[in-house]
Tab-separated table of C-alpha atoms in Angstrom:
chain	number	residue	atom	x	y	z
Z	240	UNK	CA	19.071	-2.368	4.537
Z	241	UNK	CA	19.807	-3.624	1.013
Z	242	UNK	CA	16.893	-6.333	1.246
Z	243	UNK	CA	13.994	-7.654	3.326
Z	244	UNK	CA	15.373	-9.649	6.646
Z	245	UNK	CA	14.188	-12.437	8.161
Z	246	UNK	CA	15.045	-13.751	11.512
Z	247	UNK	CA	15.294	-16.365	12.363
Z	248	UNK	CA	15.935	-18.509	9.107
Z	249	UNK	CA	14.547	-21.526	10.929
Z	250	UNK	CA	12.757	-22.398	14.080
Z	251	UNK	CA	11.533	-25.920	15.744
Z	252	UNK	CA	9.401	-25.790	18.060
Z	253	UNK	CA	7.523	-27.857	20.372
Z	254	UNK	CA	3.394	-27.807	20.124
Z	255	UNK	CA	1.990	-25.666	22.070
Z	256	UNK	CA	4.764	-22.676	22.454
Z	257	UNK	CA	4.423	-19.216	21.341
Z	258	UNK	CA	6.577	-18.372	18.276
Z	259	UNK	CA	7.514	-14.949	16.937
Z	260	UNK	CA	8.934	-14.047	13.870
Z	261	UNK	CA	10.545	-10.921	12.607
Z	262	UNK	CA	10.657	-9.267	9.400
Z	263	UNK	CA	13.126	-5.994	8.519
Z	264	UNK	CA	12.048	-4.509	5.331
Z	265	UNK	CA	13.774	-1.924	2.434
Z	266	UNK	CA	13.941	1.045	3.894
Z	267	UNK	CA	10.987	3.128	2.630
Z	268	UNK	CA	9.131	0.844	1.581
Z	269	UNK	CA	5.301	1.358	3.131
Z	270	UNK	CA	3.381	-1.393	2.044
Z	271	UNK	CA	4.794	-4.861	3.750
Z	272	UNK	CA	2.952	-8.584	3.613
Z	273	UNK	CA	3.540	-11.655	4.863
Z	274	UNK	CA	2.952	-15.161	2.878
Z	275	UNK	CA	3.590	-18.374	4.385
Z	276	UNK	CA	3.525	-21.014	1.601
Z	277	UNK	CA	2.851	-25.026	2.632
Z	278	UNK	CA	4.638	-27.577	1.206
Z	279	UNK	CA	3.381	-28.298	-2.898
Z	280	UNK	CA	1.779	-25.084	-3.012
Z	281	UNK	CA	2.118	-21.223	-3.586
Z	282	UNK	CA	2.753	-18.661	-1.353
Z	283	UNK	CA	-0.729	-17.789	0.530
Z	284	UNK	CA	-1.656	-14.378	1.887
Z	285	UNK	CA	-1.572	-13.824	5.417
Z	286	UNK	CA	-1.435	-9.670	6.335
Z	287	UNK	CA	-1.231	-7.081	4.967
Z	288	UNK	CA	0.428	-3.716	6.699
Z	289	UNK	CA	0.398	-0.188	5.032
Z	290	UNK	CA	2.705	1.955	7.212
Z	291	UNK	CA	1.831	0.885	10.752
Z	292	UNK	CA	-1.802	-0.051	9.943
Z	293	UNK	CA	-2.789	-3.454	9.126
Z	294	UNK	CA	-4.987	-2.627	5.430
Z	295	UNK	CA	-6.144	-6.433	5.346
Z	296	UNK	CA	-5.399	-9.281	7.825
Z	297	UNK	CA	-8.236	-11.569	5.796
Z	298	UNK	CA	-5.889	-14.230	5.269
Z	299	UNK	CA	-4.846	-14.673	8.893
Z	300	UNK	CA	-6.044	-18.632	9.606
Z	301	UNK	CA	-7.523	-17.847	12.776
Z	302	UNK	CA	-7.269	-15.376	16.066
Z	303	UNK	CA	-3.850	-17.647	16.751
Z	304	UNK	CA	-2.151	-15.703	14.861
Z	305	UNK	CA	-1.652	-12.180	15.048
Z	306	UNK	CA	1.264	-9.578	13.215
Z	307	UNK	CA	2.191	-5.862	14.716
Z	308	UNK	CA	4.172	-2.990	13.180
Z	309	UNK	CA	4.527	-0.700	15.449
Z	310	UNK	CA	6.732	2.212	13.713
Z	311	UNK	CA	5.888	1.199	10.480
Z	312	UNK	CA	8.899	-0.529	9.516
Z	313	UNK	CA	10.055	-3.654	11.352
Z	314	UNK	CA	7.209	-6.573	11.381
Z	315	UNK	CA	6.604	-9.148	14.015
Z	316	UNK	CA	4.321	-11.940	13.351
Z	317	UNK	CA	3.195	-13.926	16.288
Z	318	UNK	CA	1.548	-17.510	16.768
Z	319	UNK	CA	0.252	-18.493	20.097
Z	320	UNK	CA	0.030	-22.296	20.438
Z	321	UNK	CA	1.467	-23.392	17.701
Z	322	UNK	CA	0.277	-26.575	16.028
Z	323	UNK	CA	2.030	-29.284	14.081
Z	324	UNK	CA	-0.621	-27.565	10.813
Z	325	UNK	CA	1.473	-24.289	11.212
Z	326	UNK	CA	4.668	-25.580	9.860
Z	327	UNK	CA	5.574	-23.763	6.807
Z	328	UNK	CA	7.895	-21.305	5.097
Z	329	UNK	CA	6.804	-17.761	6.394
Z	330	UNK	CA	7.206	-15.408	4.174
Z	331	UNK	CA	7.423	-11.580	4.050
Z	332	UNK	CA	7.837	-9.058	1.474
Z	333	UNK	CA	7.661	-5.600	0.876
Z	334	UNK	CA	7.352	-3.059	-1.763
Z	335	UNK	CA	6.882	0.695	-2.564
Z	336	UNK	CA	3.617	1.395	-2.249
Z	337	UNK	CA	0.404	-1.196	-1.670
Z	338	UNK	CA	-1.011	-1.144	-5.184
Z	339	UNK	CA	-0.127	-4.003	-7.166
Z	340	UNK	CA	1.534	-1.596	-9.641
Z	341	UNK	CA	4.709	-2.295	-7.713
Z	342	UNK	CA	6.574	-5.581	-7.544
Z	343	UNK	CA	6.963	-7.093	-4.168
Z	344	UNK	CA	10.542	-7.887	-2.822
Z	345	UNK	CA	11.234	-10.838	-0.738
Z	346	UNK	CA	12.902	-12.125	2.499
Z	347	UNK	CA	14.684	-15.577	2.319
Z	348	UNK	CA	11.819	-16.822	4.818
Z	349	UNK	CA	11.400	-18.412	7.923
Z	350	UNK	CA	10.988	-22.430	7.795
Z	351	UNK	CA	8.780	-23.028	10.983
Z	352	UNK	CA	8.744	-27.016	11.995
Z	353	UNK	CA	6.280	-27.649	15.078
Z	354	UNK	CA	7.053	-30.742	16.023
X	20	UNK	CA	-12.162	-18.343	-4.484
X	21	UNK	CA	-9.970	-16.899	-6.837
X	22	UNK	CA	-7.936	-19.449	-8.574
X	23	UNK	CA	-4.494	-18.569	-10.217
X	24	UNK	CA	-3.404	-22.188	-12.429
X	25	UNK	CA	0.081	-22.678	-13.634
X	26	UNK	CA	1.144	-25.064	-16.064
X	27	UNK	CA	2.789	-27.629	-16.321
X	28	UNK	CA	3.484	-28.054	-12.731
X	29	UNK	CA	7.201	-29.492	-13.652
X	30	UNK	CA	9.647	-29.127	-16.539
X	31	UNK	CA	12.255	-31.094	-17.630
X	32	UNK	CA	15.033	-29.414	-20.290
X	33	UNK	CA	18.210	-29.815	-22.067
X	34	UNK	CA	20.358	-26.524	-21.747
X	35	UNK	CA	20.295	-24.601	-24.960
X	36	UNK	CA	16.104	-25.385	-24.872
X	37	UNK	CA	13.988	-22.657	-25.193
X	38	UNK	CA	10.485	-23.397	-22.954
X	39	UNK	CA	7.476	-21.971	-22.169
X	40	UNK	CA	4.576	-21.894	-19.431
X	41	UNK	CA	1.436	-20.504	-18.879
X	42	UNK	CA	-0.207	-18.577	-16.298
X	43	UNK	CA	-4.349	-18.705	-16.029
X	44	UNK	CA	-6.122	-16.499	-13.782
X	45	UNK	CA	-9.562	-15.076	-14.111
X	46	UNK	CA	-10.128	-12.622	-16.553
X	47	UNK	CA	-12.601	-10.411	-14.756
X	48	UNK	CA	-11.588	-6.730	-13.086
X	49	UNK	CA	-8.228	-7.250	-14.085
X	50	UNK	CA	-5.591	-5.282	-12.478
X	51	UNK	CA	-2.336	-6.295	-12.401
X	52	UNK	CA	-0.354	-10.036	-12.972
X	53	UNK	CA	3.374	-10.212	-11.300
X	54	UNK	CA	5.688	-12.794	-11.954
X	55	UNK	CA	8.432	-14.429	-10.099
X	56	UNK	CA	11.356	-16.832	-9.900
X	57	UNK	CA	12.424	-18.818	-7.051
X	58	UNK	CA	15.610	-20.303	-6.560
X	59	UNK	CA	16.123	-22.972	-3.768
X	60	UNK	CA	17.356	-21.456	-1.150
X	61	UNK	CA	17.075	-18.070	-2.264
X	62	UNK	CA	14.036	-15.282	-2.209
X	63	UNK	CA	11.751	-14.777	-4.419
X	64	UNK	CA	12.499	-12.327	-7.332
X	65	UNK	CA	10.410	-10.118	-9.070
X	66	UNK	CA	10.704	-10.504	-13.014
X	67	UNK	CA	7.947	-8.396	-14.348
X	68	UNK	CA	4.931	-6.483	-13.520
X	69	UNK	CA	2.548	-6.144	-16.534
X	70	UNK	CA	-0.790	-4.608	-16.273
X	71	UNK	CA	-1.862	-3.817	-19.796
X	72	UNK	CA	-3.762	-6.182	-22.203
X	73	UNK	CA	-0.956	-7.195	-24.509
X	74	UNK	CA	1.424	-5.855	-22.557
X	75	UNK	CA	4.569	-7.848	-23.720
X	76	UNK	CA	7.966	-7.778	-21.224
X	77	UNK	CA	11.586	-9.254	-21.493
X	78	UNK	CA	14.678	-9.259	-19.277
X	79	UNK	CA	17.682	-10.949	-21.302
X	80	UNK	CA	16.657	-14.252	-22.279
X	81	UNK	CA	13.175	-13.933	-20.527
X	82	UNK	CA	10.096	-12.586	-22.120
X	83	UNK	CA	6.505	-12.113	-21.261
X	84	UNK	CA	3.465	-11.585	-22.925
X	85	UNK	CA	-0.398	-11.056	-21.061
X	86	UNK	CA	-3.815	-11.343	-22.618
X	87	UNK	CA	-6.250	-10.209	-20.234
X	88	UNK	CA	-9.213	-10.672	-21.940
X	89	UNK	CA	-8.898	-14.482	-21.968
X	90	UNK	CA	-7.108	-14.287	-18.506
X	91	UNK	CA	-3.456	-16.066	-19.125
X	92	UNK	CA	-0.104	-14.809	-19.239
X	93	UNK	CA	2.741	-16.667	-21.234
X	94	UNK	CA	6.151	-16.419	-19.769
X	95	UNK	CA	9.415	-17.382	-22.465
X	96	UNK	CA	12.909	-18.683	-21.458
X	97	UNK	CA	14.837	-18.836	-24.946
X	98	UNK	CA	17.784	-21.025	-24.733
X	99	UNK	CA	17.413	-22.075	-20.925
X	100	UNK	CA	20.523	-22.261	-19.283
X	101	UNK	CA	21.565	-23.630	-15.738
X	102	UNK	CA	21.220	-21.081	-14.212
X	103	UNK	CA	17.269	-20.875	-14.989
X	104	UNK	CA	16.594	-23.639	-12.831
X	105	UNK	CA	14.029	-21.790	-10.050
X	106	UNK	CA	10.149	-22.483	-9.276
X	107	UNK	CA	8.773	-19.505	-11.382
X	108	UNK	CA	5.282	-18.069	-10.311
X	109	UNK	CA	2.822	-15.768	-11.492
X	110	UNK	CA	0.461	-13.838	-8.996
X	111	UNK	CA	-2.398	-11.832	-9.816
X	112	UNK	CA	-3.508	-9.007	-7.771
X	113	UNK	CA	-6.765	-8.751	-6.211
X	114	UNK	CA	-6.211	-6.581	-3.168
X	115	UNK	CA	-3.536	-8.456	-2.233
X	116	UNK	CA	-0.893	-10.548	-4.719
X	117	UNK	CA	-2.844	-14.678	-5.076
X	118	UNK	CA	-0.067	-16.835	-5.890
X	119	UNK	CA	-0.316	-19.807	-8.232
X	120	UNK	CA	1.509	-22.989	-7.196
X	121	UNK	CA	4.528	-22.114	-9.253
X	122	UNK	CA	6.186	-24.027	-12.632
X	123	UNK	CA	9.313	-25.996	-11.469
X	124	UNK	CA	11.836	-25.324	-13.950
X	125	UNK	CA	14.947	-28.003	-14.021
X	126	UNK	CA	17.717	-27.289	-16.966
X	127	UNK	CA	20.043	-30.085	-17.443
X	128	UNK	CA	23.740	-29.138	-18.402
């Protein structure tokens, strides 16, 4: 497609559920990430995917959460009981290649509210 | 912990203003510094990509300059209009792109 898609643009949900969230990005692009950025602060690294491999999933919080890309496009990042500390913006980018030589372009985001 | 500190965190300015803010991040095995601009309700947008000590970079009224040496990058709006208002945020790469918590940019008409 012509950008990076996120669906769904929002989700509430209760404490407890499972939440997934899905990320389409440029066609060709290898290298995809996703960010989820906390209210008063910048966007903070979750995982990162080169083709269908995850390179670095350092900033994943904890074994709660957990991202696939299975053909080495489309993204799914998952969160098993959710807690009211997960609410954010998630968001996920991609870009040519995984070096930082290459700027990243970004999805509008998914606002997560556990309530 | 690698820190990446923008400043100020908030900017008031009259349209027609030109402004700048500053981007500090540390100045060891330097690699690359991206910067961005975030509109509310919009994606993030890539402005420039600079990698080279006094690498200097401008796109229309925007302009950006990067001393890695001393670890900061200077980014230029010359007569802010409108339009400018975003959240604009530099990110240095380390692996992965570290995010600063952004420069909130309002111009008033």
């Amino acid at each position: 497609g012509a950008g990076v898609s996120q669906t769904p643009s929002n989700k509430v949900t209760e404490k407890g559920k499972y939440v997934e969230l899905r990320c389409d990005p440029i066609s060709g692009h290898t290298a995809l990430y996703w960010y989820r950025q906390s209210l008063g602060q910048g966007p903070e690294f979750l995982i990162y995917f080169q083709g269908t491999g995850a390179a670095d999933d350092s900033g994943l919080p904890n074994d709660r959460f957990f991202a696939v890309r299975p053909e080495g496009s489309v993204s799914t990042l998952k969160i098993q009981r959710t807690e009211r500390g997960d609410s954010a913006v998630y968001l996920c980018a991609s870009s040519l290649g995984g070096g930082g030589n290459y700027g990243y372009t970004f999805g509008s985001g998914t606002r997560l509210t556990v309530v | 912990i690698l820190n990446v500190e923008q400043s100020p965190q908030s900017l008031h300015v009259q349209e027609g203003d030109s402004t700048n803010f500053t981007c500090s991040f540390p100045s060891s095995n330097f690699y690359a510094l991206h910067w961005y601009r975030w509109e509310t309700a919009k994606s993030p947008e890539a402005l420039f990509v600079m990698t080279l000590n006094g690498d200097e970079k401008k796109k229309g009224r925007i302009s950006a300059t990067l001393n890695t040496k001393e670890g900061y990058s200077y980014l230029y709006i010359k007569g802010s209009q409108p339009e400018d208002s975003a959240t604009y945020l530099c990110a240095f790469f380390r692996g992965n792109l570290i995010f600063g918590k952004g420069t909130k940019l309002s111009v008033k008409p």
